[in-house]
Short mmCIF file of C-alpha atoms in Angstrom, two decimals:
data_model
loop_
_atom_site.label_atom_id
_atom_site.label_comp_id
_atom_site.label_asym_id
_atom_site.label_seq_id
_atom_site.Cartn_x
_atom_site.Cartn_y
_atom_site.Cartn_z
CA UNK A 1 88.31 108.11 128.02
CA UNK A 2 88.47 104.60 128.13
CA UNK A 3 85.94 103.14 130.70
CA UNK A 4 86.20 99.36 130.13
CA UNK A 5 89.28 97.94 128.50
CA UNK A 6 88.54 94.35 127.46
CA UNK A 7 91.15 91.55 127.06
CA UNK A 8 91.11 88.50 125.13
CA UNK A 9 93.21 85.56 127.01
CA UNK A 10 93.72 82.07 126.10
CA UNK A 11 96.41 81.11 128.66
CA UNK A 12 99.33 81.28 126.14
CA UNK A 13 102.44 83.06 127.33
CA UNK A 14 103.18 84.55 124.02
CA UNK A 15 100.24 86.41 124.86
CA UNK A 16 100.90 87.66 128.19
CA UNK A 17 102.03 90.98 126.58
CA UNK A 18 98.79 92.06 125.98
CA UNK A 19 97.58 91.19 129.42
CA UNK A 20 100.30 93.19 131.00
CA UNK A 21 99.63 96.12 128.58
CA UNK A 22 95.84 96.19 129.40
CA UNK A 23 96.41 96.11 133.05
CA UNK A 24 98.93 98.76 133.07
CA UNK A 25 96.71 101.06 130.94
CA UNK A 26 93.74 100.13 132.98
CA UNK A 27 95.64 101.40 136.49
CA UNK A 28 96.64 104.37 134.28
CA UNK A 29 93.12 105.39 133.25
CA UNK A 30 91.40 104.10 136.21
CA UNK A 31 89.65 101.93 133.82
CA UNK A 32 87.72 98.92 134.66
CA UNK A 33 89.52 95.53 133.40
CA UNK A 34 87.25 92.65 131.74
CA UNK A 35 89.17 89.42 130.86
CA UNK A 36 87.48 87.18 128.50
CA UNK A 37 88.10 83.74 127.45
CA UNK A 38 86.65 81.87 124.34
CA UNK A 39 85.92 78.16 124.39
CA UNK A 40 86.68 77.01 121.15
CA UNK A 41 83.53 75.21 119.49
CA UNK A 42 84.24 72.83 116.59
CA UNK A 43 82.44 73.44 113.42
CA UNK A 44 80.89 70.13 113.73
CA UNK A 45 79.66 70.41 117.54
CA UNK A 46 75.45 70.93 117.60
CA UNK A 47 75.71 71.67 121.44
CA UNK A 48 74.74 75.10 122.43
CA UNK A 49 76.77 74.80 125.87
CA UNK A 50 80.11 73.41 126.55
CA UNK A 51 80.65 70.73 128.56
CA UNK A 52 81.20 71.12 132.14
CA UNK A 53 84.85 70.43 132.03
CA UNK A 54 85.31 72.93 129.63
CA UNK A 55 83.47 75.46 131.59
CA UNK A 56 85.54 74.24 134.70
CA UNK A 57 88.70 74.64 133.04
CA UNK A 58 87.79 77.90 131.40
CA UNK A 59 86.88 79.28 135.04
CA UNK A 60 90.07 77.76 136.18
CA UNK A 61 92.23 79.62 133.67
CA UNK A 62 90.32 83.08 134.33
CA UNK A 63 91.06 82.83 137.64
CA UNK A 64 94.49 82.47 137.50
CA UNK A 65 94.75 85.09 134.86
CA UNK A 66 93.03 87.41 136.99
CA UNK A 67 95.39 87.03 139.85
CA UNK A 68 98.14 87.44 137.04
CA UNK A 69 96.59 91.16 136.41
CA UNK A 70 96.57 91.69 140.07
CA UNK A 71 99.61 91.19 140.35
CA UNK A 72 100.98 93.46 137.47
CA UNK A 73 98.46 96.31 138.78
CA UNK A 74 100.84 95.93 142.06
CA UNK A 75 103.96 96.99 140.14
CA UNK A 76 102.31 99.09 137.51
CA UNK A 77 103.47 102.88 137.89
CA UNK A 78 100.28 104.99 138.75
CA UNK A 79 99.75 107.86 136.49
CA UNK A 80 96.36 110.17 136.45
CA UNK A 81 94.17 110.66 133.40
CA UNK A 82 95.42 113.37 131.55
CA UNK A 83 92.59 115.83 132.08
CA UNK A 84 91.91 119.57 130.36
CA UNK A 85 95.20 119.46 128.62
CA UNK A 86 97.21 119.09 131.78
CA UNK A 87 99.89 116.68 132.13
CA UNK A 88 99.98 113.21 133.65
CA UNK A 89 101.38 113.35 137.50
CA UNK A 90 102.08 110.60 140.00
CA UNK A 91 98.64 109.75 141.96
CA UNK A 92 97.62 107.47 144.27
CA UNK A 93 97.16 103.94 142.81
CA UNK A 94 93.35 102.98 142.60
CA UNK A 95 92.24 99.56 142.87
CA UNK A 96 92.03 97.78 139.87
CA UNK A 97 88.48 96.60 139.26
CA UNK A 98 88.70 93.29 137.01
CA UNK A 99 86.12 91.18 136.02
CA UNK A 100 86.13 87.90 134.01
CA UNK A 101 83.44 86.34 131.29
CA UNK A 102 83.63 83.06 129.39
CA UNK A 103 82.52 82.58 126.13
CA UNK A 104 81.58 79.59 123.85
CA UNK A 105 81.68 79.90 119.95
CA UNK A 106 84.25 80.77 117.23
CA UNK A 107 86.93 82.81 119.16
CA UNK A 108 87.07 86.02 116.51
CA UNK A 109 83.14 86.01 116.23
CA UNK A 110 82.81 85.97 119.85
CA UNK A 111 85.16 88.40 120.78
CA UNK A 112 83.80 90.98 118.08
CA UNK A 113 80.60 90.63 119.59
CA UNK A 114 81.93 90.85 123.06
CA UNK A 115 83.55 94.12 121.93
CA UNK A 116 80.08 95.94 121.89
CA UNK A 117 80.54 96.46 125.59
CA UNK A 118 84.07 97.78 125.88
CA UNK A 119 86.13 100.59 125.00
CA UNK A 120 89.08 99.09 123.65
CA UNK A 121 89.54 95.51 123.24
CA UNK A 122 93.17 94.25 123.46
CA UNK A 123 94.53 90.85 121.78
CA UNK A 124 98.23 89.73 121.33
CA UNK A 125 99.75 89.32 118.32
CA UNK A 126 100.61 86.03 116.54
CA UNK A 127 103.83 84.07 117.77
CA UNK A 128 106.51 83.98 115.51
CA UNK A 129 105.77 80.19 114.72
CA UNK A 130 102.55 81.23 113.77
CA UNK A 131 103.69 83.66 111.30
CA UNK A 132 105.89 80.95 109.67
CA UNK A 133 103.29 78.89 108.71
CA UNK A 134 102.30 80.05 105.39
CA UNK A 135 98.43 80.06 105.00
CA UNK A 136 97.69 80.53 108.60
CA UNK A 137 94.96 82.98 109.35
CA UNK A 138 95.82 86.06 112.02
CA UNK A 139 93.16 86.11 114.88
CA UNK A 140 94.49 89.42 115.67
CA UNK A 141 93.73 90.82 111.77
CA UNK A 142 89.88 89.42 112.07
CA UNK A 143 89.16 90.75 115.41
CA UNK A 144 90.68 94.23 114.63
CA UNK A 145 88.35 94.17 111.29
CA UNK A 146 85.18 93.36 112.90
CA UNK A 147 85.36 94.62 116.42
CA UNK A 148 82.61 97.31 117.60
CA UNK A 149 85.41 99.25 119.31
CA UNK A 150 89.11 100.24 118.59
CA UNK A 151 91.36 97.20 118.96
CA UNK A 152 94.65 97.16 120.31
CA UNK A 153 97.14 94.45 119.12
CA UNK A 154 100.09 93.71 121.50
CA UNK A 155 103.13 91.83 119.63
CA UNK A 156 104.75 89.08 121.46
CA UNK A 157 107.99 90.51 122.96
CA UNK A 158 106.45 93.89 123.89
CA UNK A 159 109.13 95.23 126.30
CA UNK A 160 107.82 98.83 127.43
CA UNK A 161 110.57 100.27 125.31
CA UNK A 162 110.36 103.35 123.39
CA UNK A 163 109.39 107.01 123.50
CA UNK A 164 106.28 108.90 121.78
CA UNK A 165 103.27 108.14 119.93
CA UNK A 166 103.19 107.61 116.04
CA UNK A 167 99.83 108.00 114.10
CA UNK A 168 99.27 107.72 110.64
CA UNK A 169 97.04 109.59 108.55
CA UNK A 170 95.83 109.85 104.88
CA UNK A 171 93.35 112.78 104.89
CA UNK A 172 90.49 110.37 105.35
CA UNK A 173 87.84 110.71 107.70
CA UNK A 174 89.02 107.39 109.31
CA UNK A 175 91.90 109.34 110.51
CA UNK A 176 90.40 111.63 112.97
CA UNK A 177 89.67 109.13 115.45
CA UNK A 178 93.15 107.59 115.19
CA UNK A 179 94.66 111.60 115.54
CA UNK A 180 92.37 112.21 118.44
CA UNK A 181 93.20 108.68 120.32
CA UNK A 182 97.11 109.49 119.63
CA UNK A 183 96.77 112.69 121.03
CA UNK A 184 95.27 111.56 124.29
CA UNK A 185 97.50 108.80 124.71
CA UNK A 186 100.78 111.22 124.03
CA UNK A 187 99.02 113.39 126.68
CA UNK A 188 98.40 110.61 129.31
CA UNK A 189 102.33 109.62 128.69
CA UNK A 190 103.69 113.14 128.81
CA UNK A 191 105.54 112.33 125.56
CA UNK A 192 106.03 113.61 122.01
CA UNK A 193 103.32 112.81 119.16
CA UNK A 194 104.72 112.22 115.47
CA UNK A 195 102.10 112.59 112.91
CA UNK A 196 102.82 111.07 109.42
CA UNK A 197 101.73 110.62 106.01
CA UNK A 198 103.47 107.92 103.89
CA UNK A 199 103.44 107.53 100.18
CA UNK A 200 105.19 108.34 96.92
CA UNK A 201 105.54 111.65 96.02
CA UNK A 202 104.74 111.20 92.34
CA UNK A 203 102.60 108.42 91.04
CA UNK A 204 104.04 106.47 88.04
CA UNK A 205 100.63 106.29 86.44
CA UNK A 206 100.15 109.66 86.28
CA UNK A 207 103.54 110.64 85.02
CA UNK A 208 103.32 113.67 82.97
CA UNK A 209 99.39 114.25 83.60
CA UNK A 210 99.70 115.66 87.33
CA UNK A 211 102.56 117.81 88.50
CA UNK A 212 105.19 116.10 90.67
CA UNK A 213 104.86 118.08 93.49
CA UNK A 214 101.02 117.90 93.84
CA UNK A 215 100.88 114.76 95.57
CA UNK A 216 103.72 115.71 98.37
CA UNK A 217 102.06 119.00 98.70
CA UNK A 218 98.77 117.09 99.59
CA UNK A 219 100.52 115.01 102.04
CA UNK A 220 102.12 117.91 103.82
CA UNK A 221 98.62 119.48 103.88
CA UNK A 222 97.31 116.29 105.60
CA UNK A 223 99.95 116.07 108.30
CA UNK A 224 99.79 120.06 108.91
CA UNK A 225 95.97 119.95 109.36
CA UNK A 226 96.23 116.72 111.84
CA UNK A 227 99.07 118.03 113.79
CA UNK A 228 96.57 121.30 114.17
CA UNK A 229 93.63 119.09 115.18
CA UNK A 230 96.01 117.19 117.68
CA UNK A 231 97.20 120.56 119.04
CA UNK A 232 93.74 121.70 119.52
CA UNK A 233 93.00 118.96 121.55
CA UNK A 234 95.73 118.88 123.64
CA UNK A 235 97.71 121.83 123.76
CA UNK A 236 100.39 120.90 125.74
CA UNK A 237 101.76 117.94 123.90
CA UNK A 238 104.95 118.33 121.36
CA UNK A 239 103.74 117.44 117.82
CA UNK A 240 105.69 116.82 114.85
CA UNK A 241 104.49 116.33 111.23
CA UNK A 242 106.04 114.58 108.78
CA UNK A 243 105.60 113.43 105.28
CA UNK A 244 107.35 109.93 104.59
CA UNK A 245 108.47 108.72 101.21
CA UNK A 246 107.67 104.91 101.20
CA UNK A 247 105.22 102.30 100.79
CA UNK A 248 102.16 103.15 103.68
CA UNK A 249 102.71 99.78 105.26
CA UNK A 250 106.57 99.72 105.33
CA UNK A 251 106.74 103.46 106.19
CA UNK A 252 104.47 103.27 109.23
CA UNK A 253 106.08 100.41 110.31
CA UNK A 254 109.75 102.40 109.97
CA UNK A 255 108.00 105.22 111.72
CA UNK A 256 106.73 103.06 114.64
CA UNK A 257 110.06 101.97 115.48
CA UNK A 258 111.62 103.18 118.69
CA UNK A 259 108.07 104.29 119.80
CA UNK A 260 105.55 103.34 122.48
CA UNK A 261 102.77 102.68 119.99
CA UNK A 262 101.31 103.09 116.64
CA UNK A 263 97.89 104.22 116.08
CA UNK A 264 96.13 103.59 112.57
CA UNK A 265 92.48 104.54 111.46
CA UNK A 266 90.28 102.14 109.53
CA UNK A 267 87.01 102.74 107.50
CA UNK A 268 83.80 101.49 108.79
CA UNK A 269 82.89 98.75 106.43
CA UNK A 270 79.76 96.90 106.80
CA UNK A 271 78.41 93.45 106.25
CA UNK A 272 80.75 91.19 104.38
CA UNK A 273 83.64 94.03 103.75
CA UNK A 274 84.18 94.26 107.26
CA UNK A 275 85.66 90.91 107.36
CA UNK A 276 88.91 92.56 105.18
CA UNK A 277 90.93 95.12 107.52
CA UNK A 278 92.52 97.68 105.19
CA UNK A 279 95.62 96.35 103.28
CA UNK A 280 98.08 98.63 104.89
CA UNK A 281 96.78 97.87 108.53
CA UNK A 282 96.81 94.39 107.94
CA UNK A 283 100.40 94.57 106.58
CA UNK A 284 101.42 96.51 109.47
CA UNK A 285 99.74 94.08 112.00
CA UNK A 286 101.54 91.45 110.44
CA UNK A 287 105.29 93.11 111.02
CA UNK A 288 105.38 95.86 113.44
CA UNK A 289 107.01 94.83 116.75
CA UNK A 290 105.15 97.73 118.94
CA UNK A 291 101.47 97.78 120.20
CA UNK A 292 98.99 98.82 117.34
CA UNK A 293 95.90 100.59 118.13
CA UNK A 294 93.02 100.44 115.37
CA UNK A 295 90.82 103.52 116.01
CA UNK A 296 87.23 103.89 115.48
CA UNK A 297 85.20 106.83 116.22
CA UNK A 298 82.65 105.16 118.25
CA UNK A 299 81.23 101.46 119.10
CA UNK A 300 79.63 99.80 116.12
CA UNK A 301 76.83 97.32 116.26
CA UNK A 302 76.01 94.95 113.48
#
């Protein structure tokens, strides 16, 4: 259950899709929506507080964004929470509870810190212009790696198209919250859930040492176990389990095409290791064209 959805806003048109996605989800789930804007602090700035003009501009942007969220909520389809495995159904639209907050510092760090107060943090993906800059860092990947809660990355150009939810599994513990979140989402949408385990059947480094079918059999067991867990959690959803022969990131990107959402897990790294998102999740965020949720089991602090 998602009680607080936090959205990082910056006023850029290409990131409005994240606001729309988060607002519609908040309406559907009856969640509180919090809009957060970070006043960027320059590396050489010794001041602990932003200037008055910067604060005024931040509040103005947040007020305008709040009004936009309320307008989006008025047009959003109202669906009740999926409770006890029952199908989502039309319900009176609840009033949207929207709050705003501004922070001062470095954007990625401040959003990760603020995420301790949220169940889901939503950020926009980079624009195509940013992706073409050879060494440009990605705010979305940094936030997804360091946030204390699950993170949804909504790409510029998201258009609500597609049917169903896809979740990638690999047999690790990090897949469990991903399967759980994906099953809940499929139930809320009353749409199918596709569970995929992506990789190659034969490992060329182990040629002649490991039976060729062993890796493929293991992946089949992984998706079958995940499908069973999803059905236990939400018995009414239509679950499909597939083994995909491809590199993990490319296979997940391809599997996500035509769907509403891709869900993946992440290892809960600590300290300096948390600045790195897993290579597969990192590649997926750079290439997928549907919203991606990096699922965590619980809020992490520290």
